[in-house]
XYZ file of C-alpha atoms in Angstrom:
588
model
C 122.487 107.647 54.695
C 120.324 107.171 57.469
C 119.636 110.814 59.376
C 120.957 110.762 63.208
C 119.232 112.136 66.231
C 118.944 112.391 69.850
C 116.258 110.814 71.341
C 114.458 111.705 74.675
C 113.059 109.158 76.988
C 109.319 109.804 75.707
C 106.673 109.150 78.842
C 105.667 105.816 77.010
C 109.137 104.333 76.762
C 108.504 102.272 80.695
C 106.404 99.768 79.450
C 107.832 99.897 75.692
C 109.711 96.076 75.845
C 106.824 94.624 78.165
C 103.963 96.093 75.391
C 106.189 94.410 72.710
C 106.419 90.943 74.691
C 102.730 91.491 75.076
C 102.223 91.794 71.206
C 103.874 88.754 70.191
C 101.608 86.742 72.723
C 98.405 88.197 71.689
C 98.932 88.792 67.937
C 97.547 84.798 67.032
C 94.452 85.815 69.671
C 93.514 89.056 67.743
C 94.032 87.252 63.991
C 91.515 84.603 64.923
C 88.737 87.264 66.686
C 89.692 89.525 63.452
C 88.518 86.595 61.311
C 85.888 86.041 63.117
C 84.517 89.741 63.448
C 84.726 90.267 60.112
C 87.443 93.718 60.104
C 84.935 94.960 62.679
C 88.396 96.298 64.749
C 86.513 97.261 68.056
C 84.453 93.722 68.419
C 87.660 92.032 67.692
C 90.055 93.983 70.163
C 87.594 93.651 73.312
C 86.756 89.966 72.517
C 90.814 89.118 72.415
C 91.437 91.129 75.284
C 88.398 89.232 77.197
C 89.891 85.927 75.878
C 93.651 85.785 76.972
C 94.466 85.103 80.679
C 97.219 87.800 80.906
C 95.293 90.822 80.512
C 91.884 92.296 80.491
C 89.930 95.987 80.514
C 88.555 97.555 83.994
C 87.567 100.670 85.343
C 89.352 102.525 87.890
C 88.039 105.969 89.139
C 85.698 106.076 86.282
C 88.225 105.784 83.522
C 88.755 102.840 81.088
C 92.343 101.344 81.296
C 94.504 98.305 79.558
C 96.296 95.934 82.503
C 98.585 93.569 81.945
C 100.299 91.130 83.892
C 104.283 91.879 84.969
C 106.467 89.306 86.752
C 105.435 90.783 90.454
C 103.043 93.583 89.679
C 100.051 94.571 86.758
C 100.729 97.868 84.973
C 97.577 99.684 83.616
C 97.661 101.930 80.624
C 94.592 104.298 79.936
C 92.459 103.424 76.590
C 92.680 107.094 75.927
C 96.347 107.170 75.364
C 98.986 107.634 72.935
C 100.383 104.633 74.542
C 97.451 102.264 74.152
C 96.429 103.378 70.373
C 100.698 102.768 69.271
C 100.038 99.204 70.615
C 96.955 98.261 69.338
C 98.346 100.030 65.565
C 101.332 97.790 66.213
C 99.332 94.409 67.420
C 97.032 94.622 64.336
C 99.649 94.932 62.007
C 101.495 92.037 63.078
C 98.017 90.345 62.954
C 96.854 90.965 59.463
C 100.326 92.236 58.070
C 99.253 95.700 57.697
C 98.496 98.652 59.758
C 95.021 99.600 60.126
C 93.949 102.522 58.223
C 93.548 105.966 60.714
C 89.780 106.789 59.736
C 88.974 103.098 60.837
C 91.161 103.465 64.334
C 89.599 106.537 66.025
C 85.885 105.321 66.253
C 87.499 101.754 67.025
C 89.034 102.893 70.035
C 85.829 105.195 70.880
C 83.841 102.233 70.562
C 86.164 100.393 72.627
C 86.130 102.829 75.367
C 82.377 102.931 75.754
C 82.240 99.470 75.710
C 84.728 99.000 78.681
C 82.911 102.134 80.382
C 79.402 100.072 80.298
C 80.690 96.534 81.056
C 84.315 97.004 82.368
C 84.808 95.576 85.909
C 85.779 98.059 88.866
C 89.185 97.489 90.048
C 91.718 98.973 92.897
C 94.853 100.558 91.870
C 98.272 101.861 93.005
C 100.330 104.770 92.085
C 103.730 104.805 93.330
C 103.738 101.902 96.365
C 101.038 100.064 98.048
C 100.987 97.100 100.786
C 101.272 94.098 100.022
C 98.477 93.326 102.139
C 96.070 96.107 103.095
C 94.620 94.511 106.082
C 98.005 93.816 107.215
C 100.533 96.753 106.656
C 103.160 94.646 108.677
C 103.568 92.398 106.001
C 105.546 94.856 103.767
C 105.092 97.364 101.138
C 105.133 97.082 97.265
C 107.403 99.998 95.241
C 107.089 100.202 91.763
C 110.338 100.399 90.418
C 109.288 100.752 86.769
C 111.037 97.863 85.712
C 109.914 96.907 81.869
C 109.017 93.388 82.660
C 106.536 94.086 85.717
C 109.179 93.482 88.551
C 108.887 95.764 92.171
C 110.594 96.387 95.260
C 109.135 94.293 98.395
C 110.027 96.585 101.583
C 109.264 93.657 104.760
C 111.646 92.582 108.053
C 113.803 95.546 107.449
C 115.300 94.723 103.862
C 114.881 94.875 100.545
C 113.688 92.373 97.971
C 112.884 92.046 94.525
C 110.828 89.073 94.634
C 109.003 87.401 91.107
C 106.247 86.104 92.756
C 103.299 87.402 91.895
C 100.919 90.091 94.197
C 98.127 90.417 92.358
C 98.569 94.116 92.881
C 98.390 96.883 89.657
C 99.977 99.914 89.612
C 98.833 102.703 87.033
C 101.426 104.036 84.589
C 102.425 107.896 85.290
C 103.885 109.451 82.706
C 107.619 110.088 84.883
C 110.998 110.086 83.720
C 112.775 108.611 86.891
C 113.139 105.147 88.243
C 114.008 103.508 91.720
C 116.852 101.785 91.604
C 118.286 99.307 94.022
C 121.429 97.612 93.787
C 121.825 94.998 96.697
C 124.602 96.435 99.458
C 124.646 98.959 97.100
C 124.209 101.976 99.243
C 126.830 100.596 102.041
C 129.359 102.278 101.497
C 127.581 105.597 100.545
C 129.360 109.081 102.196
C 125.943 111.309 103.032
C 128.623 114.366 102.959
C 128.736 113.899 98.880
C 124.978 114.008 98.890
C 124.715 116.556 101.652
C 126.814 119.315 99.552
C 124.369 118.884 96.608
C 122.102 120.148 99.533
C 124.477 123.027 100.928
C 121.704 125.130 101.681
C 120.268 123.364 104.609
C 122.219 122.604 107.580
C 123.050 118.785 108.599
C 119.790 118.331 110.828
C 117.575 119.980 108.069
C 119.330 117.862 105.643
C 118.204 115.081 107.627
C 114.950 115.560 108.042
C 114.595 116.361 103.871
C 115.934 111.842 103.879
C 113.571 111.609 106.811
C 110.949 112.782 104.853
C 111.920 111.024 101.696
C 111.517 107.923 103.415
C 108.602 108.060 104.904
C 107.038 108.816 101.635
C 108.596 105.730 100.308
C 107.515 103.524 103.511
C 103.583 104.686 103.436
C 100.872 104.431 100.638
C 97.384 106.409 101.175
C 95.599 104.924 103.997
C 92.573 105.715 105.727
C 93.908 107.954 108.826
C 97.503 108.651 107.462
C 98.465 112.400 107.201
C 101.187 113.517 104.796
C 102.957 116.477 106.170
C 103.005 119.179 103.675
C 107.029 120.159 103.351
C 107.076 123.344 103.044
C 110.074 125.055 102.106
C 110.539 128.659 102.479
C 113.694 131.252 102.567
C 114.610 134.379 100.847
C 115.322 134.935 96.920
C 118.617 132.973 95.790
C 118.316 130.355 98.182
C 117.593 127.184 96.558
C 114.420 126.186 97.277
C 113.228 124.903 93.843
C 116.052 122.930 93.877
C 115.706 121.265 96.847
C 112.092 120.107 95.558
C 113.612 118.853 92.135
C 116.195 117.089 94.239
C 113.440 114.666 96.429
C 111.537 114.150 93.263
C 114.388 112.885 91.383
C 115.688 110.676 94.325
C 112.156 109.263 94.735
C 112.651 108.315 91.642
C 109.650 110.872 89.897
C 112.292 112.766 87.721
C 113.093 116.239 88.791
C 110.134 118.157 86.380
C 107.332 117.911 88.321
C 107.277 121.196 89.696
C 104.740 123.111 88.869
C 103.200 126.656 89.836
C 99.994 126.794 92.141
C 96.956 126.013 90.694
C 94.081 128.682 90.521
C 91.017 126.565 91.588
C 90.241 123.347 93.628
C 89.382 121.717 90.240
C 92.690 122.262 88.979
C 94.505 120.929 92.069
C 92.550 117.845 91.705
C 93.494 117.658 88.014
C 97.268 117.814 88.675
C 96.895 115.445 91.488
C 95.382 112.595 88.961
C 98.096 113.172 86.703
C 101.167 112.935 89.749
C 101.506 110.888 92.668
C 103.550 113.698 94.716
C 102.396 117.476 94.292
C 105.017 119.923 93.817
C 104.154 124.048 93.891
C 106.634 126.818 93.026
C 106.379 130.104 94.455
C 103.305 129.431 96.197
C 102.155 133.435 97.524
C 98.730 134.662 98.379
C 97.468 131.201 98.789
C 93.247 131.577 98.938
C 91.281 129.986 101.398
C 90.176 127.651 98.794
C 93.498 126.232 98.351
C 94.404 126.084 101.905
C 91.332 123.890 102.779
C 92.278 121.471 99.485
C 95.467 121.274 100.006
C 94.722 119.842 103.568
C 92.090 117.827 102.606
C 94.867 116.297 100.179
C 97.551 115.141 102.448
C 94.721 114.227 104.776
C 92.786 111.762 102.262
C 89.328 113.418 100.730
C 87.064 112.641 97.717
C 86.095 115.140 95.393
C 82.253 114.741 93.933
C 81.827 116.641 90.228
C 79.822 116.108 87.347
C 81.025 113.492 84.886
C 81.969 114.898 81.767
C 79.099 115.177 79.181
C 76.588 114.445 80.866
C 74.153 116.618 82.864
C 73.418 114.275 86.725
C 75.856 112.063 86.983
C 78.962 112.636 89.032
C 82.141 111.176 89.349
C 84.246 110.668 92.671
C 87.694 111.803 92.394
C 90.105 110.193 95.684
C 92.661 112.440 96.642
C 95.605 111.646 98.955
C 98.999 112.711 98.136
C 102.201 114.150 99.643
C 102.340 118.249 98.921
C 105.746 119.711 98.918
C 105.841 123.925 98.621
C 108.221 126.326 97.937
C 107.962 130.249 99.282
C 109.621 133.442 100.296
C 106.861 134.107 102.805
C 104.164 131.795 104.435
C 100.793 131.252 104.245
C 98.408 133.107 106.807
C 95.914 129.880 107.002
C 96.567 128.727 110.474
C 95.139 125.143 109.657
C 97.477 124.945 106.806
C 100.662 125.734 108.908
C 99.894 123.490 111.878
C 100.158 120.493 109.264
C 103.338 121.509 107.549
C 107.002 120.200 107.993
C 109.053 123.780 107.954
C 112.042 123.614 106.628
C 113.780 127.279 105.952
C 116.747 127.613 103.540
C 119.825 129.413 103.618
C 122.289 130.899 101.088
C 124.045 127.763 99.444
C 127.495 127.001 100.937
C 128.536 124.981 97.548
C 129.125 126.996 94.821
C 128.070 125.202 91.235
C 128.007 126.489 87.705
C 124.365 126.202 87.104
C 121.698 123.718 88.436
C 122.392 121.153 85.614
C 125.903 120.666 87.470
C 123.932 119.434 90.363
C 121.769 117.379 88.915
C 124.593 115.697 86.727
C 126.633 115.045 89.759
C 123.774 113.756 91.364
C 123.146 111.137 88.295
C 126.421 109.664 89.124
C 125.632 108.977 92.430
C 121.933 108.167 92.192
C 121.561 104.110 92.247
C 123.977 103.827 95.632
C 121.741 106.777 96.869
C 118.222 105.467 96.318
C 119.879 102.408 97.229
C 120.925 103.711 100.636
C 117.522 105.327 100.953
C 115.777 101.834 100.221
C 118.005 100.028 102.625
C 117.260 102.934 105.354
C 113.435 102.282 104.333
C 113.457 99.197 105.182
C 115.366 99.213 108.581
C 113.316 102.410 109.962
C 110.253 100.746 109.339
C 111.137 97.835 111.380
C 112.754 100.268 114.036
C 109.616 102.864 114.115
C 107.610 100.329 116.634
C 110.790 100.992 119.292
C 110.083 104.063 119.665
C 108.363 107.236 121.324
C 108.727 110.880 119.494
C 109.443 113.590 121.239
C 107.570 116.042 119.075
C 103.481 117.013 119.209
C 102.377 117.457 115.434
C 99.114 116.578 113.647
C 101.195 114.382 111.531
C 101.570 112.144 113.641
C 102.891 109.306 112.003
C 105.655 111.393 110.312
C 106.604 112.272 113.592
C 107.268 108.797 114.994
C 108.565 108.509 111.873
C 111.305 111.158 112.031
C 112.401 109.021 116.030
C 112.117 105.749 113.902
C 115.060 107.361 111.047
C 117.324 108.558 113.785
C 117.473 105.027 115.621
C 118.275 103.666 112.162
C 120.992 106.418 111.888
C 122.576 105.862 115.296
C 121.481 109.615 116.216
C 121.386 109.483 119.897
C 120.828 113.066 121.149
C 117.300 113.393 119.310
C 118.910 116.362 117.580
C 116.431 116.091 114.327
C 113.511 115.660 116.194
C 114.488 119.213 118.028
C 115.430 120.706 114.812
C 111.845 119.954 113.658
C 110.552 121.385 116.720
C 112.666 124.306 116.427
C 111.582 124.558 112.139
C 108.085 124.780 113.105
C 108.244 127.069 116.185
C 110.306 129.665 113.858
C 107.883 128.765 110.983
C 104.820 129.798 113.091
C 106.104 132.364 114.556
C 107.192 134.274 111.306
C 104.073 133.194 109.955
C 102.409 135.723 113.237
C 104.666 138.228 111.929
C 103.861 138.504 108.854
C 100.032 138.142 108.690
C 99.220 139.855 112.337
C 100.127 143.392 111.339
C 98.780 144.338 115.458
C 101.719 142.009 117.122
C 104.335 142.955 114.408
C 104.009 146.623 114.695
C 104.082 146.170 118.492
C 106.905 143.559 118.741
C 108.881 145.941 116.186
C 108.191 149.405 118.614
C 109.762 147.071 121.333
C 112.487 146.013 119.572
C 113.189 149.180 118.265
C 112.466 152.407 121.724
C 112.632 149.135 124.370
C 110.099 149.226 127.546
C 107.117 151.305 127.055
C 106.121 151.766 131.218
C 102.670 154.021 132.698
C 99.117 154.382 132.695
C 97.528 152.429 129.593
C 96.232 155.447 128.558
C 99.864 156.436 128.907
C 101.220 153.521 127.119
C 98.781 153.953 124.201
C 99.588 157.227 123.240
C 102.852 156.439 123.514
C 102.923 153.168 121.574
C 101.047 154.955 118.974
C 103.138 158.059 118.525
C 106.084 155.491 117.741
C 104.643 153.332 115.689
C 103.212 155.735 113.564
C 107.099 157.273 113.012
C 108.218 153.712 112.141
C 105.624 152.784 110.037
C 104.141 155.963 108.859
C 100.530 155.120 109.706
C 99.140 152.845 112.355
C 98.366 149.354 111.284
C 94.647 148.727 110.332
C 92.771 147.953 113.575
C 94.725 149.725 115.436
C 93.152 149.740 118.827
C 91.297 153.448 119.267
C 91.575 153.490 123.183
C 93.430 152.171 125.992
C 90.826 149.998 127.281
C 90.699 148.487 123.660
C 94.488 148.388 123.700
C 94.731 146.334 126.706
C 92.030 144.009 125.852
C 93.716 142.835 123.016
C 97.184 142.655 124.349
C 95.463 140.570 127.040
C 94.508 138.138 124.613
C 97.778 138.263 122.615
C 99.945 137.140 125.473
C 101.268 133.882 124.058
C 101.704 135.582 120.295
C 103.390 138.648 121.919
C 105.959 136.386 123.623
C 106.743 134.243 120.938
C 107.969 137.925 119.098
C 110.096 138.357 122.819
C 107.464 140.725 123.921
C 105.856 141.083 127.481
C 102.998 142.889 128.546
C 101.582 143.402 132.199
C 99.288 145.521 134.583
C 100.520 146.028 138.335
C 97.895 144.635 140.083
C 98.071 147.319 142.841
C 96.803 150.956 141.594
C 98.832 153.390 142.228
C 98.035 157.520 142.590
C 97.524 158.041 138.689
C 96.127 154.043 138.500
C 97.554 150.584 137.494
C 100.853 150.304 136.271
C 101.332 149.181 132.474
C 104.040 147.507 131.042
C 105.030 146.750 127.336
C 108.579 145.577 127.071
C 111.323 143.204 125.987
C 111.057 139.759 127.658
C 113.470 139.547 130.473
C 115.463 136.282 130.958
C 115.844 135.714 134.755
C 119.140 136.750 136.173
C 121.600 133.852 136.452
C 123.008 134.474 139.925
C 126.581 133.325 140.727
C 128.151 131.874 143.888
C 131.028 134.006 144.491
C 133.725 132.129 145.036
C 135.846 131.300 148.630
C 138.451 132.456 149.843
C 141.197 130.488 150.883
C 140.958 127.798 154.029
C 137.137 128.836 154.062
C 134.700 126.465 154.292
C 130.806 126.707 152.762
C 128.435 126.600 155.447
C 124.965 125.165 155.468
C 122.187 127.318 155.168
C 120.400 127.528 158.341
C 116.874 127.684 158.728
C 115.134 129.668 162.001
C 113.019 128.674 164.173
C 109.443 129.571 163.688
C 107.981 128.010 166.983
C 108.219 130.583 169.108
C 106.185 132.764 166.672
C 102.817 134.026 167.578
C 101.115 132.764 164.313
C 97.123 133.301 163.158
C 94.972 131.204 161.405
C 93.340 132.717 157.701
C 89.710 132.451 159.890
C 91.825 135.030 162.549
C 92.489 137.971 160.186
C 90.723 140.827 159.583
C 91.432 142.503 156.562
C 89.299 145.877 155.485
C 88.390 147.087 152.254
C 91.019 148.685 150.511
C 93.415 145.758 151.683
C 91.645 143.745 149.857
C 91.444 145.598 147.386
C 95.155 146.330 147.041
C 95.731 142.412 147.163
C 93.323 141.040 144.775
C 93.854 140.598 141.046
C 91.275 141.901 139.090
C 90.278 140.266 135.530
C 90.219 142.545 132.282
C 86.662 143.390 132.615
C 86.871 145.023 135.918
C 90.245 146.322 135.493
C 88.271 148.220 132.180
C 85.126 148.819 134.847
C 87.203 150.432 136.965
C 89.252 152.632 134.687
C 85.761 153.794 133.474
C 84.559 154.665 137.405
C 87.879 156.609 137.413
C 87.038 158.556 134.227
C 83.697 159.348 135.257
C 84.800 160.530 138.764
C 86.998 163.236 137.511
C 84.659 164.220 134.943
């Protein structure tokens, strides 16, 4: 009896039933160049290959592949493969009715590598979607689908099409275990709320922006000048986040385990990044300066020089350009970093589920009408993105118009997920002040905590400093040692001290014990009411007097002495500090 087992869906398993079509048309090829060569296995393979019209060897990025032609697209398999050595065992068997012994394959397929390496032609390649016609993004864009016999999605005119013809294009095989799948009109009658509560810990507008963001990826291969926003989700312990990232992968159609945790070196970002079209990080803390700078040299579009493996001068150029989603609790303190990210903060789950599983299995039921829906909404957004104007200043630009483009499609009127992303960021930036600027968050916290802080700066310093140092403790490190060095820097934190709700001024008129100083709560202006009429009584207009009887002077007329000028100017820090100092020195 025959044993019984489970079996996975292996990474090779895409292109299994296009390999096997491809067998039984090269087998006769491969007999004759067998004959011909004698058993020599290598001279045989690359002179079949070379001879049939429906595939051939190339290089791309330095690294011998297999392509073959599909229906619509080429797939590409790397020589250096499980993949590739199962079909050439399996194409030589059929060929000479046995399978080639294992001490004659390995320096076969070594052979055959370095012969591709010296003589293989450079070609251009895809990884997940690509225009059809580079020179002409208007003309559509090409999806792999994974389909076994070579078909793709054509994205043009705001639909969806699976034509046959073919492109010419090649897309390279990732090892994934996900597909696209559309299903004409499939996604028509699809209720976002069933999705939505898969994603119950983002509110509707957040949820929103995750499909806006989904889309775009789908609607935009690398291109010179494109900028991926990095998503970058972030929210306390127990909220979700990793799941939210599995969720996007899988309804891309990447599978949902391609999270992984953050890489220690540049080198090992661009390793992962050659082995996955979109780059997922878990628990991304203490991010290095290193890292910052690659990952936005990533989404941006760089090429990475090193040394070609065995050898001791030649180098190899390594393209980079890739989405980046992150998850964290906290965020990064790399400015550069944070001013190219798409925020989006989590909250605790409002759907309760057994485990994780549960949502992915209900999600499996659902998932051909929803990448269907997300296809269709493709399509349409990127023939509605020309229409119109985004309301929101980002260095991703594109996503941006992008994000307008998806709520036109969506009948969203009131621009409410363009100001959520607005809102997303500004709370992402401003938390991201907090934590890494210990100087504003040990002020803003003072304020929060005693309120107004009013007097001399000297006054204000000591005071500022006696509190702080019973909240916290200790005083933060550079901690300002003076007043003058106290109000110098809250000069120049002005803009980071009111995005905490903080305010800090000096009375430009000096007083008996000097300028007045101010450190306190931002106050709102006073909303002042019209009280309301009495009975039978009618509002009057406001009347204005008349000013032409008054004896007025020109500004040449006046004559203003010293010290009223002085009272009425507005000094800059520098003086204000100069004169403090003449102050000092005169009581001294």
């Amino acid at each position: 009896m025959a044993m019984k087992v489970n079996l996975t869906t292996n990474q090779t398993g895409v292109n299994e039933a296009h390999l096997s079509k491809l067998i039984i048309r090269l087998h006769p090829i491969i007999r004759a160049f067998l004959l011909k060569c004698g058993g020599d296995l290598s001279s045989a393979i690359y002179e079949a290959i070379c001879k049939a019209d429906f595939c051939m060897f190339a290089l791309y990025r330095g690294k011998p592949y297999f392509i073959f032609e599909g229906e619509m697209i080429n797939k590409m398999v790397l020589i250096d493969s499980p993949e590739f050595s199962g079909f050439i065992g399996r194409l030589i068997k059929l060929a000479q009715g046995k399978a080639p012994a294992s001490r004659a394959m390995k320096p076969a397929l070594e052979n055959l590598k370095n012969e591709v390496i010296l003589d293989g032609a450079v070609i251009e390649a895809a990884e997940f979607n690509s225009y059809l016609n580079a020179a002409f993004p208007n003309e559509g864009v090409i999806l792999d689908s994974k389909d076994q016999n070579g078909r793709a999605l054509l994205l043009r005119d705001g639909v969806v099409a699976s034509d046959n013809s073919p492109t010419g294009l090649t897309f390279i095989h990732k090892p994934a275990k996900g597909k696209l799948t559309y299903i004409p009109s499939g996604g028509d009658n699809l209720k976002l709320e069933n999705l939505h509560d898969l994603f119950s810990n983002l509110n509707r507008n957040q949820f929103y922006l995750v499909l806006a963001y989904i889309t775009f990826i789908l609607a935009h291969p690398r291109s010179q000048g494109l900028t991926y926003p990095m998503l970058y989700v972030y929210g306390s312990a127990g909220t979700g986040k990793t799941t939210v990232v599995k969720l996007i992968t899988k309804l891309l159609g990447l599978g949902q385990d391609t999270v992984k945790t953050l890489p220690k070196s540049e080198r090992d970002l661009v390793a992962i990044a050659a082995n996955h079209y979109i780059l997922c990080f878990d628990n991304v803390a203490n991010i290095s300066n290193e890292l910052s700078n690659a990952f936005c040299n990533v989404v941006t579009g760089a090429t990475v020089t090193a040394r070609t493996l065995h050898t001791n001068t030649d180098t190899t150029d390594i393209e980079t350009h890739q989405p980046i989603i992150m998850t964290a609790i906290t965020l990064p303190r790399q400015y550069d970093l944070t001013t190219r990210a798409a925020f989006i903060h989590t909250s605790k789950p409002t759907k309760s589920y057994k485990n994780e599983n549960e949502i992915f299995q209900l999600l499996d039921t659902m998932l051909p009408e929803v990448q269907s829906w997300l296809l269709d909404t493709t399509a349409k957004t990127m023939k509605n993105v020309v229409d119109v104007e985004s309301i929101i200043d980002h260095r991703a630009a594109s996503y941006t118009q992008w994000v307008a483009g998806f709520e036109k499609t969506l009948g969203i009127e009131d621009q409410s997920v363009q100001k959520c992303f607005m809102k997303e960021t500004e709370e992402g930036l401003n938390q991201q002040t907090a934590e890494h600027n210990p100087f504003i968050t040990s002020i803003a916290g003072a304020v929060e905590e005693f309120g107004e802080f009013t007097g001399t700066p000297t006054e204000v310093h000591k005071a500022l400093s006696s509190y702080i140092q019973s909240l916290e403790m200790r005083l933060p490190i550079g901690w300002p040692a003076n007043a003058n060095a106290m109000s110098i820097k809250l000069n120049n934190s002005v803009e980071l001290l009111a995005k905490q709700g903080v305010e800090w001024f000096v009375d430009a008129k000096r007083g008996t014990k000097g300028r007045k100083a101010t450190l306190r709560p931002t106050l709102l202006p006073e909303k002042k009411e019209t009280p309301p009429l009495f009975d039978n009584q009618e509002l009057k207009p406001t009347t204005l007097h008349d000013a032409s009887d008054l004896d007025l002077l020109q500004d040449s007329e006046l004559e203003w002495t010293k010290t009223e000028l002085e009272d009425t100017s507005i000094e800059d820090d520098e003086f204000i500090q100069l004169c403090e100092d003449i102050e000092t020195n005169a009581r001294i």
